[in-house]
Amino acid sequence: MIERNVLTLQDAEIILAAGKAKALEIGVAMTLVVVDHSGHPVAGIRMDESPLMALAMAKQKAYTAVGMGVPTSSWESVANENPSFAGSITSIHKFTPFGGGIPVRAEGTLVGALGVSGGAVEEDIAVAEAGVAAFG
């Protein structure tokens, strides 16, 4: 785990490698994007055969996770239970309530997020959790 409040390219590569390993383990081609605390991409990978739209979704999941400070999966039930909320919140540029976005914290400080897309929501979440867990 880093001991500063900046997410570096080296940190992002650790996160991506662990996420990719999990995606390979479960046999699903994924796209993974790491963003910094401002929501700007630091690094990403698109595995062979990952769906074309996965890149946009992974970016949006990472952006939402860092912007809200919570996993994107926490918004799924809110969106499902409140259709009017879902319609209004998803109109916000880049916001997505689908699981697969996880904030990255260093010593309690939000330093970025990982967004994953390409599989079923449960698969995206598992890959994102594996990536963030490798960070520390």
PDB file of C-alpha atoms in Angstrom:
ATOM      1  CA  MET A   1       0.000   0.000   0.000  1.00  0.00           C
ATOM      2  CA  ILE A   2       1.222   3.483  -0.770  1.00  0.00           C
ATOM      3  CA  GLU A   3       2.016   5.915   2.014  1.00  0.00           C
ATOM      4  CA  ARG A   4       1.040   9.106   0.224  1.00  0.00           C
ATOM      5  CA  ASN A   5      -2.113  10.621  -1.192  1.00  0.00           C
ATOM      6  CA  VAL A   6      -1.287  10.175  -4.870  1.00  0.00           C
ATOM      7  CA  LEU A   7      -2.049   7.186  -7.050  1.00  0.00           C
ATOM      8  CA  THR A   8       0.928   6.565  -9.356  1.00  0.00           C
ATOM      9  CA  LEU A   9       1.215   4.676 -12.613  1.00  0.00           C
ATOM     10  CA  GLN A  10       3.088   1.953 -10.730  1.00  0.00           C
ATOM     11  CA  ASP A  11       0.184   1.666  -8.274  1.00  0.00           C
ATOM     12  CA  ALA A  12      -2.288   1.484 -11.157  1.00  0.00           C
ATOM     13  CA  GLU A  13      -0.253  -1.270 -12.806  1.00  0.00           C
ATOM     14  CA  ILE A  14      -0.421  -3.357  -9.603  1.00  0.00           C
ATOM     15  CA  ILE A  15      -4.193  -2.904  -9.467  1.00  0.00           C
ATOM     16  CA  LEU A  16      -4.616  -3.731 -13.150  1.00  0.00           C
ATOM     17  CA  ALA A  17      -2.399  -6.832 -12.993  1.00  0.00           C
ATOM     18  CA  ALA A  18      -4.393  -8.283 -10.099  1.00  0.00           C
ATOM     19  CA  GLY A  19      -7.695  -7.480 -11.774  1.00  0.00           C
ATOM     20  CA  LYS A  20      -6.559  -9.004 -15.049  1.00  0.00           C
ATOM     21  CA  ALA A  21      -5.412 -12.155 -13.218  1.00  0.00           C
ATOM     22  CA  LYS A  22      -8.886 -12.493 -11.672  1.00  0.00           C
ATOM     23  CA  ALA A  23     -10.557 -11.957 -15.062  1.00  0.00           C
ATOM     24  CA  LEU A  24      -8.374 -14.671 -16.559  1.00  0.00           C
ATOM     25  CA  GLU A  25      -9.191 -16.960 -13.630  1.00  0.00           C
ATOM     26  CA  ILE A  26     -12.928 -16.614 -14.198  1.00  0.00           C
ATOM     27  CA  GLY A  27     -12.519 -16.734 -17.975  1.00  0.00           C
ATOM     28  CA  VAL A  28     -14.073 -13.385 -18.904  1.00  0.00           C
ATOM     29  CA  ALA A  29     -12.467 -10.772 -21.138  1.00  0.00           C
ATOM     30  CA  MET A  30     -12.671  -7.451 -19.315  1.00  0.00           C
ATOM     31  CA  THR A  31     -11.692  -3.830 -19.626  1.00  0.00           C
ATOM     32  CA  LEU A  32     -10.205  -2.199 -16.522  1.00  0.00           C
ATOM     33  CA  VAL A  33      -9.566   1.513 -15.956  1.00  0.00           C
ATOM     34  CA  VAL A  34      -7.829   3.167 -13.004  1.00  0.00           C
ATOM     35  CA  VAL A  35      -8.502   6.853 -12.348  1.00  0.00           C
ATOM     36  CA  ASP A  36      -6.862   9.248  -9.903  1.00  0.00           C
ATOM     37  CA  HIS A  37      -8.647  11.236  -7.180  1.00  0.00           C
ATOM     38  CA  SER A  38      -9.831  13.741  -9.803  1.00  0.00           C
ATOM     39  CA  GLY A  39     -11.353  11.084 -12.031  1.00  0.00           C
ATOM     40  CA  HIS A  40      -8.644  11.340 -14.690  1.00  0.00           C
ATOM     41  CA  PRO A  41      -7.451   8.047 -16.183  1.00  0.00           C
ATOM     42  CA  VAL A  42      -4.063   6.832 -14.946  1.00  0.00           C
ATOM     43  CA  ALA A  43      -3.972   3.530 -16.842  1.00  0.00           C
ATOM     44  CA  GLY A  44      -6.186   0.872 -18.321  1.00  0.00           C
ATOM     45  CA  ILE A  45      -6.250  -2.384 -20.202  1.00  0.00           C
ATOM     46  CA  ARG A  46      -8.675  -3.907 -22.649  1.00  0.00           C
ATOM     47  CA  MET A  47      -8.303  -7.666 -22.809  1.00  0.00           C
ATOM     48  CA  ASP A  48      -8.670  -9.390 -26.175  1.00  0.00           C
ATOM     49  CA  GLU A  49     -12.344 -10.023 -26.930  1.00  0.00           C
ATOM     50  CA  SER A  50     -13.576  -7.524 -24.344  1.00  0.00           C
ATOM     51  CA  PRO A  51     -16.783  -5.914 -25.626  1.00  0.00           C
ATOM     52  CA  LEU A  52     -16.382  -2.556 -27.363  1.00  0.00           C
ATOM     53  CA  MET A  53     -18.698  -0.737 -24.924  1.00  0.00           C
ATOM     54  CA  ALA A  54     -16.760  -2.083 -21.933  1.00  0.00           C
ATOM     55  CA  LEU A  55     -14.201   0.719 -22.216  1.00  0.00           C
ATOM     56  CA  ALA A  56     -16.793   3.459 -21.831  1.00  0.00           C
ATOM     57  CA  MET A  57     -18.514   1.623 -18.991  1.00  0.00           C
ATOM     58  CA  ALA A  58     -15.264   0.920 -17.122  1.00  0.00           C
ATOM     59  CA  LYS A  59     -14.324   4.612 -17.304  1.00  0.00           C
ATOM     60  CA  GLN A  60     -17.766   5.650 -16.061  1.00  0.00           C
ATOM     61  CA  LYS A  61     -17.697   3.143 -13.214  1.00  0.00           C
ATOM     62  CA  ALA A  62     -14.280   4.359 -12.075  1.00  0.00           C
ATOM     63  CA  TYR A  63     -15.380   7.999 -12.341  1.00  0.00           C
ATOM     64  CA  THR A  64     -18.561   7.330 -10.362  1.00  0.00           C
ATOM     65  CA  ALA A  65     -16.706   5.384  -7.662  1.00  0.00           C
ATOM     66  CA  VAL A  66     -14.157   8.130  -7.096  1.00  0.00           C
ATOM     67  CA  GLY A  67     -16.707  10.920  -7.434  1.00  0.00           C
ATOM     68  CA  MET A  68     -19.094   9.418  -4.903  1.00  0.00           C
ATOM     69  CA  GLY A  69     -16.475   7.695  -2.727  1.00  0.00           C
ATOM     70  CA  VAL A  70     -18.390   4.408  -2.603  1.00  0.00           C
ATOM     71  CA  PRO A  71     -18.593   1.309  -4.795  1.00  0.00           C
ATOM     72  CA  THR A  72     -20.921   1.764  -7.745  1.00  0.00           C
ATOM     73  CA  SER A  73     -22.817  -1.350  -6.667  1.00  0.00           C
ATOM     74  CA  SER A  74     -24.170   0.634  -3.710  1.00  0.00           C
ATOM     75  CA  TRP A  75     -26.256   2.663  -6.177  1.00  0.00           C
ATOM     76  CA  GLU A  76     -27.804  -0.345  -7.950  1.00  0.00           C
ATOM     77  CA  SER A  77     -30.481  -1.075  -5.365  1.00  0.00           C
ATOM     78  CA  VAL A  78     -31.322   2.618  -5.019  1.00  0.00           C
ATOM     79  CA  ALA A  79     -31.748   2.883  -8.789  1.00  0.00           C
ATOM     80  CA  ASN A  80     -33.813  -0.314  -8.972  1.00  0.00           C
ATOM     81  CA  GLU A  81     -36.110   0.694  -6.119  1.00  0.00           C
ATOM     82  CA  ASN A  82     -36.573   4.289  -7.266  1.00  0.00           C
ATOM     83  CA  PRO A  83     -37.024   4.540 -11.040  1.00  0.00           C
ATOM     84  CA  SER A  84     -37.362   8.341 -10.950  1.00  0.00           C
ATOM     85  CA  PHE A  85     -34.059   8.600  -9.042  1.00  0.00           C
ATOM     86  CA  ALA A  86     -32.423   6.276 -11.538  1.00  0.00           C
ATOM     87  CA  GLY A  87     -33.617   8.385 -14.445  1.00  0.00           C
ATOM     88  CA  SER A  88     -32.410  11.643 -12.952  1.00  0.00           C
ATOM     89  CA  ILE A  89     -29.084  10.426 -11.537  1.00  0.00           C
ATOM     90  CA  THR A  90     -28.044   8.607 -14.681  1.00  0.00           C
ATOM     91  CA  SER A  91     -28.524  11.808 -16.637  1.00  0.00           C
ATOM     92  CA  ILE A  92     -25.474  13.188 -14.814  1.00  0.00           C
ATOM     93  CA  HIS A  93     -22.506  12.964 -17.147  1.00  0.00           C
ATOM     94  CA  LYS A  94     -20.505   9.757 -16.536  1.00  0.00           C
ATOM     95  CA  PHE A  95     -22.550   8.561 -13.530  1.00  0.00           C
ATOM     96  CA  THR A  96     -23.361   4.866 -13.579  1.00  0.00           C
ATOM     97  CA  PRO A  97     -25.110   2.817 -10.886  1.00  0.00           C
ATOM     98  CA  PHE A  98     -23.850  -0.554 -12.149  1.00  0.00           C
ATOM     99  CA  GLY A  99     -21.477  -2.624 -10.024  1.00  0.00           C
ATOM    100  CA  GLY A 100     -17.814  -2.815 -10.986  1.00  0.00           C
ATOM    101  CA  GLY A 101     -16.466   0.516  -9.739  1.00  0.00           C
ATOM    102  CA  ILE A 102     -14.504   0.477  -6.468  1.00  0.00           C
ATOM    103  CA  PRO A 103     -12.787   3.423  -4.743  1.00  0.00           C
ATOM    104  CA  VAL A 104      -9.077   3.094  -3.950  1.00  0.00           C
ATOM    105  CA  ARG A 105      -7.938   4.411  -0.591  1.00  0.00           C
ATOM    106  CA  ALA A 106      -4.488   4.850   0.923  1.00  0.00           C
ATOM    107  CA  GLU A 107      -4.445   5.159   4.704  1.00  0.00           C
ATOM    108  CA  GLY A 108      -8.090   6.213   4.600  1.00  0.00           C
ATOM    109  CA  THR A 109      -7.589   8.842   1.906  1.00  0.00           C
ATOM    110  CA  LEU A 110      -9.455   8.491  -1.374  1.00  0.00           C
ATOM    111  CA  VAL A 111      -6.729   8.407  -4.056  1.00  0.00           C
ATOM    112  CA  GLY A 112      -8.608   6.978  -7.041  1.00  0.00           C
ATOM    113  CA  ALA A 113     -10.822   4.174  -8.261  1.00  0.00           C
ATOM    114  CA  LEU A 114     -10.926   1.092 -10.449  1.00  0.00           C
ATOM    115  CA  GLY A 115     -13.702   0.543 -12.959  1.00  0.00           C
ATOM    116  CA  VAL A 116     -14.289  -2.838 -14.582  1.00  0.00           C
ATOM    117  CA  SER A 117     -16.666  -3.877 -17.344  1.00  0.00           C
ATOM    118  CA  GLY A 118     -17.077  -6.763 -19.738  1.00  0.00           C
ATOM    119  CA  GLY A 119     -18.840  -9.465 -17.761  1.00  0.00           C
ATOM    120  CA  ALA A 120     -21.949  -9.879 -15.692  1.00  0.00           C
ATOM    121  CA  VAL A 121     -22.189  -7.360 -12.856  1.00  0.00           C
ATOM    122  CA  GLU A 122     -21.079  -9.968 -10.297  1.00  0.00           C
ATOM    123  CA  GLU A 123     -18.006 -10.750 -12.432  1.00  0.00           C
ATOM    124  CA  ASP A 124     -17.156  -7.065 -12.830  1.00  0.00           C
ATOM    125  CA  ILE A 125     -17.385  -6.607  -9.063  1.00  0.00           C
ATOM    126  CA  ALA A 126     -15.199  -9.668  -8.357  1.00  0.00           C
ATOM    127  CA  VAL A 127     -12.483  -8.417 -10.712  1.00  0.00           C
ATOM    128  CA  ALA A 128     -12.623  -4.883  -9.288  1.00  0.00           C
ATOM    129  CA  GLU A 129     -12.431  -6.190  -5.727  1.00  0.00           C
ATOM    130  CA  ALA A 130      -9.407  -8.347  -6.613  1.00  0.00           C
ATOM    131  CA  GLY A 131      -7.633  -5.389  -8.198  1.00  0.00           C
ATOM    132  CA  VAL A 132      -8.236  -3.050  -5.282  1.00  0.00           C
ATOM    133  CA  ALA A 133      -7.328  -5.751  -2.744  1.00  0.00           C
ATOM    134  CA  ALA A 134      -3.902  -6.110  -4.377  1.00  0.00           C
ATOM    135  CA  PHE A 135      -3.317  -2.426  -3.755  1.00  0.00           C
ATOM    136  CA  GLY A 136      -3.494  -2.968  -0.061  1.00  0.00           C
TER     137      GLY A 136
END
